[in-house]
Coordinates of C-alpha atoms in Angstrom, one line a residue:
X1 CA 12.3 11.6 16.1
X2 CA 11.6 10.0 12.5
X3 CA 8.5 7.9 11.9
X4 CA 8.4 5.3 9.1
X5 CA 4.9 5.9 8.1
X6 CA 4.4 3.7 4.8
X7 CA 5.9 1.8 2.5
X8 CA 5.6 1.3 -1.3
X9 CA 5.4 -2.4 -2.0
X10 CA 5.6 -3.8 -6.0
X11 CA 4.2 -6.8 -6.2
X12 CA 3.1 -9.3 -9.4
X13 CA -1.1 -8.6 -8.5
X14 CA -2.4 -5.6 -6.9
X15 CA -6.1 -7.3 -6.6
X16 CA -4.6 -10.4 -5.0
X17 CA -1.7 -8.4 -2.6
X18 CA -5.0 -6.9 -1.7
X19 CA -6.8 -9.7 -0.2
X20 CA -4.4 -11.1 1.2
X21 CA -3.5 -8.1 3.5
X22 CA -7.0 -6.4 3.9
X23 CA -7.7 -10.4 4.8
X24 CA -5.3 -11.4 7.4
X25 CA -3.3 -9.1 8.2
X26 CA -6.0 -6.4 9.7
X27 CA -5.6 -3.5 6.1
X28 CA -8.2 -1.7 5.3
X29 CA -8.4 -0.1 1.9
X30 CA -8.3 3.6 1.0
X31 CA -7.5 4.2 -2.1
X32 CA -7.6 1.7 -5.4
X33 CA -6.8 2.7 -9.4
X34 CA -6.4 0.2 -11.9
X35 CA -4.1 2.1 -14.1
X36 CA -1.1 1.7 -13.1
X37 CA -2.2 -0.8 -11.2
X38 CA -2.0 0.3 -7.6
X39 CA -3.9 0.2 -3.9
X40 CA -3.4 1.4 -0.9
X41 CA -3.7 -0.1 3.3
X42 CA -3.8 1.3 6.4
X43 CA -2.9 -1.1 8.6
X44 CA -4.7 -0.6 12.1
X45 CA -1.9 1.5 14.5
X46 CA -1.7 4.2 10.6
X47 CA 1.0 2.4 9.1
X48 CA 0.3 3.8 4.7
X49 CA 0.8 -0.1 2.5
X50 CA 0.6 1.5 -1.1
X51 CA 0.3 -1.2 -3.2
X52 CA 1.8 -1.0 -7.2
X53 CA 2.6 -2.3 -10.5
X54 CA 4.2 0.1 -12.9
X55 CA 5.6 -2.1 -15.2
X56 CA 4.9 -6.0 -16.9
X57 CA 7.5 -7.0 -14.5
X58 CA 7.5 -9.3 -11.6
X59 CA 9.7 -7.4 -9.3
X60 CA 12.7 -9.1 -8.0
X61 CA 14.0 -8.5 -4.9
X62 CA 17.2 -9.2 -2.9
X63 CA 16.9 -13.0 -0.8
X64 CA 17.0 -11.5 2.5
X65 CA 14.2 -9.4 1.9
X66 CA 11.3 -9.6 4.3
X67 CA 8.4 -8.2 5.4
X68 CA 7.2 -8.6 10.0
X69 CA 4.4 -8.3 11.3
X70 CA 5.1 -8.5 15.2
X71 CA 2.7 -10.1 17.3
X72 CA 2.1 -9.5 21.0
X73 CA 2.4 -13.6 22.6
X74 CA 2.6 -17.3 20.5
X75 CA -0.5 -17.8 21.5
X76 CA -1.5 -14.3 18.5
X77 CA 1.4 -16.1 16.5
X78 CA -0.6 -19.9 16.1
X79 CA -4.5 -17.7 15.6
X80 CA -2.8 -15.6 12.0
X81 CA -1.0 -18.7 11.6
X82 CA -4.6 -21.4 11.6
X83 CA -6.2 -18.4 10.0
X84 CA -4.2 -18.1 7.6
X85 CA -4.1 -21.9 7.5
X86 CA -8.7 -21.9 7.1
X87 CA -7.9 -19.9 4.3
X88 CA -5.8 -21.5 1.9
X89 CA -2.9 -20.0 1.8
X90 CA 0.2 -22.4 1.8
X91 CA 2.2 -22.3 5.2
X92 CA 6.4 -24.8 4.6
X93 CA 5.8 -25.5 8.3
X94 CA 4.4 -24.0 11.9
X95 CA 5.3 -21.1 13.8
X96 CA 8.4 -22.9 15.9
X97 CA 11.5 -21.3 17.4
X98 CA 12.9 -18.6 15.2
X99 CA 16.1 -16.7 15.2
X100 CA 15.2 -15.3 19.2
X101 CA 11.9 -14.7 19.0
X102 CA 8.6 -17.4 17.9
X103 CA 7.4 -17.7 14.2
X104 CA 6.6 -18.6 11.1
X105 CA 7.9 -17.0 6.6
X106 CA 5.8 -18.1 3.8
X107 CA 6.4 -16.7 0.3
X108 CA 3.3 -15.4 -1.5
X109 CA 2.3 -12.8 -3.7
X110 CA 5.0 -13.8 -5.9
X111 CA 7.8 -14.2 -3.9
X112 CA 7.5 -11.8 -1.1
X113 CA 9.4 -13.5 1.8
X114 CA 6.5 -13.0 5.0
X115 CA 6.9 -13.2 8.6
X116 CA 4.9 -13.6 11.4
X117 CA 6.7 -13.7 15.1
X118 CA 6.1 -12.9 18.6
X119 CA 9.0 -12.4 20.9
X120 CA 10.0 -15.7 22.7

């Protein structure tokens, strides 16, 4: 069986993205470079997230593109929501039933849609 173990996410501001993922989503920084801007992060499950910006243009993702952080329960979704809210992250709505699950979406990092959800 193959397992997806890393992703290179192109972002407008690498330090901003690093802060978001390390502060709110449990990643830790493994490597950082200034030129070209690059940060390599590792999640609790060993997943590696590479944050890069190799051009002066803001990356453009398709409208439906998003990244998701699935939680073990609706209570955990509420916990993540409250932590983001306390940190000043703009959240358009509270967690609610969405597409057969329970969660919320928000846009950050220059237009990347982020989902936090759990099975309903």
